[in-house]
Short mmCIF file of C-alpha atoms in Angstrom, two decimals:
data_model
loop_
_atom_site.label_atom_id
_atom_site.label_comp_id
_atom_site.label_asym_id
_atom_site.label_seq_id
_atom_site.Cartn_x
_atom_site.Cartn_y
_atom_site.Cartn_z
CA MET S 1 -3.72 -162.28 -93.81
CA LEU S 2 -4.59 -158.57 -93.79
CA ALA S 3 -7.68 -159.17 -95.90
CA LEU S 4 -9.08 -161.76 -93.53
CA ASN S 5 -8.37 -159.64 -90.49
CA SER S 6 -10.03 -156.57 -91.98
CA GLY S 7 -13.00 -158.50 -93.29
CA GLY S 8 -14.92 -158.45 -90.03
CA ALA S 9 -15.88 -154.81 -90.38
CA ALA S 10 -17.21 -155.41 -93.86
CA GLY S 11 -19.20 -158.47 -92.79
CA ALA S 12 -22.08 -156.38 -91.51
CA VAL S 13 -22.65 -154.74 -94.90
CA VAL S 14 -22.23 -157.82 -97.12
CA PRO S 15 -25.20 -160.08 -96.42
CA ALA S 16 -24.22 -162.88 -98.82
CA VAL S 17 -21.68 -164.21 -101.31
CA ILE S 18 -23.22 -165.32 -104.63
CA VAL S 19 -21.06 -167.36 -107.00
CA PHE S 20 -21.13 -168.05 -110.75
CA GLY S 21 -18.61 -169.90 -112.89
CA ASP S 22 -16.70 -173.14 -113.31
CA SER S 23 -14.67 -175.66 -111.28
CA THR S 24 -12.51 -172.94 -109.76
CA VAL S 25 -15.58 -171.94 -107.72
CA ASP S 26 -18.02 -174.89 -107.96
CA THR S 27 -18.69 -175.99 -104.38
CA GLY S 28 -20.60 -179.14 -105.33
CA ASN S 29 -23.29 -178.56 -107.95
CA ASN S 30 -21.84 -181.18 -110.31
CA ASN S 31 -22.55 -183.84 -107.67
CA GLN S 32 -26.23 -183.50 -108.51
CA ILE S 33 -26.14 -183.67 -112.31
CA GLY S 34 -25.45 -186.39 -114.88
CA THR S 35 -21.83 -185.66 -115.69
CA THR S 36 -18.59 -187.59 -115.37
CA LEU S 37 -16.83 -184.39 -114.30
CA ARG S 38 -17.09 -184.64 -110.54
CA SER S 39 -14.93 -184.84 -107.43
CA ASP S 40 -17.21 -186.16 -104.69
CA PHE S 41 -14.75 -188.89 -103.65
CA PRO S 42 -11.37 -189.09 -101.89
CA PRO S 43 -8.71 -187.82 -101.92
CA TYR S 44 -10.61 -184.67 -102.95
CA GLY S 45 -11.48 -182.75 -99.80
CA ARG S 46 -8.92 -184.53 -97.64
CA ASP S 47 -7.85 -181.24 -95.99
CA MET S 48 -11.31 -179.79 -95.39
CA PRO S 49 -11.71 -178.11 -91.99
CA GLY S 50 -13.10 -180.58 -89.47
CA GLY S 51 -11.74 -183.60 -91.32
CA ALA S 52 -11.60 -185.17 -94.75
CA ARG S 53 -14.83 -184.69 -96.68
CA ALA S 54 -15.25 -184.87 -100.46
CA THR S 55 -17.85 -182.18 -101.09
CA GLY S 56 -17.48 -181.94 -104.86
CA ARG S 57 -14.96 -179.11 -104.65
CA PHE S 58 -12.10 -179.66 -107.09
CA GLY S 59 -9.26 -179.45 -104.61
CA ASN S 60 -7.97 -180.77 -101.32
CA GLY S 61 -10.05 -178.30 -99.33
CA ARG S 62 -11.84 -174.98 -99.59
CA LEU S 63 -12.18 -172.80 -102.69
CA PRO S 64 -11.77 -169.01 -103.01
CA PRO S 65 -15.49 -168.21 -102.43
CA ASP S 66 -15.34 -170.09 -99.12
CA PHE S 67 -12.43 -167.98 -97.91
CA ILE S 68 -14.06 -164.79 -99.21
CA SER S 69 -17.26 -165.64 -97.34
CA GLU S 70 -15.37 -166.27 -94.12
CA ALA S 71 -13.41 -163.04 -94.54
CA LEU S 72 -16.69 -161.12 -94.72
CA GLY S 73 -17.99 -162.61 -91.49
CA LEU S 74 -20.23 -165.10 -93.31
CA PRO S 75 -20.17 -168.95 -93.14
CA PRO S 76 -16.81 -170.55 -94.03
CA LEU S 77 -18.38 -172.71 -96.74
CA VAL S 78 -20.56 -171.37 -99.57
CA PRO S 79 -23.23 -174.03 -100.27
CA ALA S 80 -23.96 -175.37 -103.73
CA TYR S 81 -27.46 -174.42 -104.89
CA LEU S 82 -28.29 -177.97 -105.98
CA ASP S 83 -27.10 -179.58 -102.74
CA PRO S 84 -30.20 -181.01 -101.00
CA ALA S 85 -28.48 -180.68 -97.62
CA TYR S 86 -29.00 -176.91 -97.75
CA GLY S 87 -32.10 -174.75 -97.89
CA ILE S 88 -33.04 -171.16 -98.58
CA GLY S 89 -32.10 -170.15 -95.04
CA ASP S 90 -28.51 -171.15 -95.85
CA PHE S 91 -28.63 -169.63 -99.33
CA ALA S 92 -29.71 -166.28 -97.89
CA ARG S 93 -26.11 -165.92 -96.63
CA GLY S 94 -24.32 -167.50 -99.56
CA VAL S 95 -25.04 -169.59 -102.63
CA CYS S 96 -23.05 -171.09 -105.49
CA PHE S 97 -24.49 -171.70 -108.96
CA ALA S 98 -21.15 -172.64 -110.55
CA SER S 99 -20.57 -175.87 -112.47
CA ALA S 100 -17.21 -177.50 -113.13
CA GLY S 101 -16.49 -177.74 -116.85
CA THR S 102 -18.72 -174.89 -117.94
CA GLY S 103 -17.82 -171.74 -119.85
CA VAL S 104 -19.12 -168.50 -121.26
CA ASP S 105 -19.80 -170.34 -124.54
CA ASN S 106 -22.83 -172.63 -124.22
CA ALA S 107 -20.99 -175.18 -126.36
CA THR S 108 -18.37 -175.58 -123.63
CA ALA S 109 -20.94 -176.90 -121.15
CA GLY S 110 -22.07 -179.44 -123.73
CA VAL S 111 -18.66 -181.13 -123.90
CA LEU S 112 -19.11 -182.85 -120.52
CA SER S 113 -22.85 -182.26 -120.00
CA VAL S 114 -22.57 -179.68 -117.24
CA ILE S 115 -24.59 -176.60 -116.35
CA PRO S 116 -24.31 -173.82 -118.97
CA LEU S 117 -23.93 -170.24 -117.84
CA TRP S 118 -27.44 -169.32 -118.99
CA LYS S 119 -28.80 -172.02 -116.66
CA GLU S 120 -26.78 -170.61 -113.77
CA VAL S 121 -28.66 -167.35 -114.41
CA GLU S 122 -31.98 -169.23 -114.43
CA TYR S 123 -31.09 -170.71 -111.03
CA TYR S 124 -30.29 -167.17 -109.86
CA LYS S 125 -33.79 -166.07 -110.86
CA GLU S 126 -35.33 -169.07 -109.10
CA TYR S 127 -33.22 -168.34 -106.03
CA GLN S 128 -34.56 -164.81 -105.89
CA LEU S 129 -38.15 -166.07 -105.99
CA ARG S 130 -37.40 -168.42 -103.13
CA LEU S 131 -35.60 -165.66 -101.26
CA ARG S 132 -38.61 -163.34 -101.54
CA ALA S 133 -40.90 -166.05 -100.19
CA TYR S 134 -38.47 -166.67 -97.32
CA ALA S 135 -37.39 -163.17 -96.32
CA GLY S 136 -39.96 -160.86 -97.89
CA ALA S 137 -39.56 -158.74 -101.00
CA GLU S 138 -37.72 -155.82 -99.37
CA ARG S 139 -35.21 -157.95 -97.48
CA ALA S 140 -34.63 -160.22 -100.49
CA ARG S 141 -33.89 -157.22 -102.68
CA ALA S 142 -31.46 -155.87 -100.07
CA ILE S 143 -29.64 -159.22 -99.85
CA VAL S 144 -29.16 -159.43 -103.62
CA ARG S 145 -28.09 -155.80 -103.95
CA GLY S 146 -25.73 -156.01 -101.00
CA ALA S 147 -24.25 -159.40 -101.88
CA LEU S 148 -20.77 -159.80 -103.30
CA HIS S 149 -21.16 -161.66 -106.61
CA VAL S 150 -18.05 -163.68 -107.47
CA VAL S 151 -17.55 -164.77 -111.09
CA SER S 152 -14.74 -167.07 -112.28
CA ILE S 153 -15.06 -168.55 -115.76
CA GLY S 154 -13.31 -168.83 -119.13
CA THR S 155 -10.51 -171.38 -118.92
CA ASN S 156 -12.67 -174.24 -120.20
CA ASP S 157 -13.77 -172.19 -123.20
CA PHE S 158 -10.22 -172.37 -124.49
CA LEU S 159 -8.77 -175.62 -123.14
CA GLU S 160 -11.86 -177.84 -123.20
CA ASN S 161 -13.59 -176.24 -126.17
CA TYR S 162 -11.54 -174.27 -128.70
CA TYR S 163 -8.22 -176.13 -128.48
CA MET S 164 -9.77 -179.58 -128.04
CA LEU S 165 -11.46 -179.14 -131.46
CA GLY S 166 -14.59 -181.07 -130.43
CA THR S 167 -17.14 -178.25 -130.69
CA GLY S 168 -16.05 -176.90 -134.05
CA ARG S 169 -15.47 -173.38 -132.70
CA PHE S 170 -11.89 -173.53 -134.03
CA ALA S 171 -13.34 -173.74 -137.55
CA GLU S 172 -15.76 -170.85 -136.99
CA TYR S 173 -13.38 -168.37 -135.37
CA THR S 174 -9.75 -167.43 -135.20
CA VAL S 175 -8.61 -167.47 -131.59
CA ALA S 176 -8.80 -163.65 -131.49
CA GLU S 177 -12.35 -163.77 -132.85
CA PHE S 178 -13.26 -166.44 -130.30
CA SER S 179 -11.93 -164.20 -127.53
CA ASP S 180 -14.18 -161.40 -128.82
CA PHE S 181 -17.12 -163.83 -128.89
CA LEU S 182 -16.48 -164.80 -125.26
CA VAL S 183 -16.04 -161.23 -124.07
CA ALA S 184 -19.35 -160.28 -125.70
CA GLY S 185 -20.98 -163.23 -123.95
CA ALA S 186 -19.49 -162.22 -120.61
CA ARG S 187 -20.80 -158.68 -121.12
CA ARG S 188 -24.32 -159.98 -121.76
CA PHE S 189 -24.10 -162.13 -118.64
CA LEU S 190 -22.96 -159.24 -116.46
CA SER S 191 -25.65 -156.95 -117.88
CA GLU S 192 -28.26 -159.60 -117.13
CA ILE S 193 -27.30 -160.19 -113.51
CA HIS S 194 -27.19 -156.40 -113.07
CA ARG S 195 -30.73 -156.24 -114.44
CA LEU S 196 -31.65 -158.87 -111.87
CA GLY S 197 -30.22 -156.82 -109.01
CA ALA S 198 -26.48 -157.52 -108.73
CA ARG S 199 -24.55 -154.40 -107.73
CA ARG S 200 -21.23 -155.72 -106.40
CA VAL S 201 -19.43 -158.06 -108.81
CA THR S 202 -15.89 -159.41 -109.13
CA PHE S 203 -14.86 -160.90 -112.47
CA ALA S 204 -11.66 -162.94 -112.59
CA GLY S 205 -9.41 -162.95 -115.61
CA LEU S 206 -7.67 -166.07 -116.88
CA THR S 207 -4.60 -167.50 -115.19
CA PRO S 208 -1.51 -168.48 -117.24
CA ILE S 209 -3.45 -171.43 -118.66
CA GLY S 210 -0.37 -172.72 -120.47
CA CYS S 211 1.27 -173.40 -117.09
CA LEU S 212 -1.36 -175.86 -115.84
CA PRO S 213 0.26 -179.27 -115.25
CA LEU S 214 -2.00 -180.86 -117.88
CA GLU S 215 -0.74 -178.42 -120.50
CA ARG S 216 2.88 -178.83 -119.38
CA ALA S 217 2.46 -182.60 -119.78
CA GLU S 218 1.25 -182.07 -123.35
CA ASN S 219 4.35 -179.95 -123.94
CA MET S 220 6.83 -182.66 -122.92
CA ILE S 221 8.35 -182.64 -126.40
CA HIS S 222 9.61 -179.15 -125.53
CA GLY S 223 10.77 -180.05 -122.03
CA GLY S 224 7.49 -179.73 -120.15
CA GLY S 225 7.54 -175.95 -119.88
CA CYS S 226 4.54 -173.66 -120.00
CA ILE S 227 2.82 -173.42 -123.39
CA GLU S 228 3.49 -169.78 -124.22
CA GLU S 229 0.89 -169.65 -126.99
CA TYR S 230 -1.83 -170.39 -124.43
CA ASN S 231 -0.44 -167.82 -122.00
CA ARG S 232 -0.39 -165.19 -124.74
CA VAL S 233 -4.01 -165.95 -125.60
CA ALA S 234 -4.91 -165.60 -121.91
CA ARG S 235 -3.18 -162.21 -121.70
CA GLU S 236 -4.90 -160.94 -124.84
CA TYR S 237 -8.28 -162.19 -123.62
CA ASN S 238 -7.71 -160.57 -120.22
CA ALA S 239 -6.96 -157.22 -121.84
CA LYS S 240 -10.24 -157.41 -123.76
CA VAL S 241 -12.15 -158.37 -120.61
CA GLU S 242 -10.65 -155.46 -118.70
CA ALA S 243 -11.65 -153.03 -121.46
CA MET S 244 -15.17 -154.49 -121.58
CA LEU S 245 -15.57 -154.11 -117.82
CA GLY S 246 -14.49 -150.47 -118.07
CA GLY S 247 -17.15 -149.82 -120.68
CA LEU S 248 -19.79 -151.58 -118.60
CA ARG S 249 -18.92 -149.48 -115.54
CA ALA S 250 -19.41 -146.32 -117.59
CA GLU S 251 -22.75 -147.58 -118.90
CA LEU S 252 -24.03 -148.80 -115.51
CA PRO S 253 -22.77 -146.36 -112.88
CA ASP S 254 -24.60 -148.14 -110.04
CA LEU S 255 -22.66 -151.35 -110.77
CA ARG S 256 -19.49 -151.75 -108.72
CA LEU S 257 -17.51 -154.12 -110.92
CA ALA S 258 -13.97 -155.23 -110.10
CA TYR S 259 -11.57 -157.03 -112.41
CA VAL S 260 -9.40 -159.55 -110.56
CA PRO S 261 -6.03 -159.99 -112.36
CA VAL S 262 -5.37 -163.56 -111.29
CA TYR S 263 -2.85 -163.99 -114.14
CA ASP S 264 -0.31 -161.82 -112.34
CA THR S 265 -0.78 -163.52 -108.99
CA MET S 266 -0.54 -167.01 -110.48
CA LEU S 267 2.52 -166.10 -112.54
CA ASP S 268 4.19 -164.84 -109.35
CA LEU S 269 3.45 -168.19 -107.71
CA VAL S 270 4.88 -170.07 -110.69
CA THR S 271 8.06 -167.99 -110.98
CA ASN S 272 8.74 -167.27 -107.28
CA PRO S 273 7.52 -170.37 -105.45
CA ALA S 274 9.86 -170.05 -102.47
CA LYS S 275 8.27 -166.70 -101.61
CA PHE S 276 5.04 -168.59 -100.92
CA GLY S 277 6.56 -171.68 -99.32
CA LEU S 278 5.94 -173.80 -102.41
CA GLU S 279 8.26 -176.54 -103.61
CA ASN S 280 6.47 -177.84 -106.72
CA VAL S 281 4.67 -175.61 -109.22
CA GLU S 282 4.86 -177.93 -112.24
CA GLU S 283 2.87 -180.97 -111.11
CA GLY S 284 -0.23 -181.61 -109.06
CA CYS S 285 -0.16 -183.28 -105.67
CA CYS S 286 -2.56 -186.05 -106.73
CA ALA S 287 -0.95 -189.16 -108.27
CA THR S 288 1.70 -188.28 -110.88
CA GLY S 289 0.26 -184.76 -110.98
CA ARG S 290 0.62 -184.54 -114.75
CA PHE S 291 -2.75 -185.54 -116.15
CA GLU S 292 -4.99 -186.77 -113.30
CA MET S 293 -8.16 -184.92 -112.41
CA GLY S 294 -11.69 -186.04 -111.65
CA PHE S 295 -12.02 -189.83 -111.60
CA MET S 296 -8.33 -190.31 -112.41
CA CYS S 297 -7.47 -188.55 -109.15
CA ASN S 298 -8.81 -191.16 -106.75
CA ASP S 299 -7.94 -192.84 -103.48
CA GLU S 300 -6.29 -195.75 -105.28
CA ALA S 301 -3.95 -193.53 -107.31
CA PRO S 302 -0.36 -194.02 -106.14
CA MET S 303 2.17 -191.28 -105.43
CA THR S 304 -0.24 -188.64 -104.07
CA CYS S 305 1.81 -186.19 -102.02
CA ALA S 306 1.69 -186.06 -98.22
CA ASP S 307 1.63 -182.27 -97.90
CA ALA S 308 -0.44 -180.36 -100.45
CA ASP S 309 0.71 -177.02 -98.99
CA LYS S 310 4.03 -177.53 -100.77
CA PHE S 311 2.25 -177.67 -104.14
CA LEU S 312 0.72 -174.99 -106.31
CA PHE S 313 -1.66 -177.52 -107.86
CA TRP S 314 -3.79 -180.23 -106.28
CA ASP S 315 -4.54 -182.14 -109.48
CA ALA S 316 -3.44 -181.47 -113.05
CA PHE S 317 -5.82 -178.54 -113.38
CA HIS S 318 -6.82 -177.09 -110.01
CA PRO S 319 -4.92 -175.20 -107.31
CA THR S 320 -4.45 -176.40 -103.75
CA GLN S 321 -6.39 -175.00 -100.83
CA LYS S 322 -3.33 -172.94 -99.85
CA VAL S 323 -3.31 -171.21 -103.22
CA ASN S 324 -7.09 -170.73 -103.13
CA ARG S 325 -6.64 -168.81 -99.89
CA ILE S 326 -4.03 -166.59 -101.56
CA MET S 327 -6.40 -165.94 -104.47
CA ALA S 328 -9.26 -165.15 -102.09
CA ASN S 329 -7.12 -162.67 -100.18
CA HIS S 330 -6.16 -161.04 -103.46
CA THR S 331 -9.82 -160.74 -104.46
CA ILE S 332 -10.74 -159.19 -101.10
CA ASP S 333 -7.89 -156.70 -101.44
CA ILE S 334 -9.09 -155.71 -104.91
CA CYS S 335 -12.62 -155.26 -103.55
CA TYR S 336 -11.40 -152.83 -100.90
CA GLN S 337 -9.19 -150.96 -103.35
CA GLN S 338 -11.99 -150.54 -105.88
CA GLY S 339 -14.74 -149.64 -103.43
CA LEU S 340 -16.84 -152.79 -103.52
CA LEU S 341 -16.40 -153.23 -99.77
#
C-alpha cells in the first residue's frame, strides 16, 4: 500500500485523472450506447464501496483508474463521460472516455458497436470546450496539462478482432504486421492527445492474454492451460509499444510518458498466486468462470463464488477488484519512478 500512502503529497499537483481505453478502464460509458456489451446489472459491482451497485464497470468493484484517482487525493470513482448523473464540475477532477470492447483499430469497435478510439478523442476535445466554459481558459489548460492520462487498450484488437476472424484483418496482415499497424495507431493517438494538451500519460502493455479464463476454456483440448501463442504475441507487441514510446519521448520532450508493464505483474499473479492471497487464477468468480462475461454473468447464473478476493478474475475476461488495486498500485509506482508524479 506504499503507493496509496504516498499519493497524498502528489494529490495537490495532479488536478484530474483522464482515462482512455477499453473495458479494463471503462467506468460506465457503455451503459449509454446501443451495444450488448455492458455490465450495468448484478452481480457486477456487488463489492462496490458503500454497497452493491452495478455501475457498468466490468468487475465486482472498482477499476484501476478509481484506485489511481483515490491515491492522488482525488475522488475514489472516476465518472464516465456519458453518465448523465455527472457534470463538468465532476469531470474537472476526473473523467473516463473509455468504452468496453474497443481497440486501437477502428474495426475492433465495430464488432460490438462500441465507441472507437477516435471518438474517445472527439469527446476529449468536447470536454475541453466544456472545461474552458466552466473554469476559464487558463484553469482549463492547467487541468489538462496537469492531469494524469491513463490509457489501457489493445487486448480486444487481438482477441475480439484479429483472432475472431470477423473483421478480415487476419487476411490483410500477418500477426506481426497487425501488431505494427496497432503500434502505429497508438502512436498517432498519443501524438494527438499531446497536441491537445496531455503532458502526463501512462500507457499499459498487454497482459498474458492467453491466460484469460476464456482463452483457457478454448484450450481445453490441451488441458486448459494458457495459450502460449497468444502470450508470445502479447510479448512481441509489448516490445514494439515500448520502443515506440521511447521514440515518442525523444520527439516530444515535454511529454512525460510511462509504459506500464502489466504483463509481468499479471504473470506473477498467475504463477505465484499464494503470494497475493489468491486461490484460483484459472477461472472467473462469476458462474462457471470459464466463458461468462457481460449478459452471461448475471444474478441468475449459478455457482458464482462467495469471496472474489480469492480469485484473479471476476468473469472470464476481467480481473477482480483486488487485482485492479494491485495494478493501480503498480501504475502509481511506475509514475513515481519515471517522474510523472
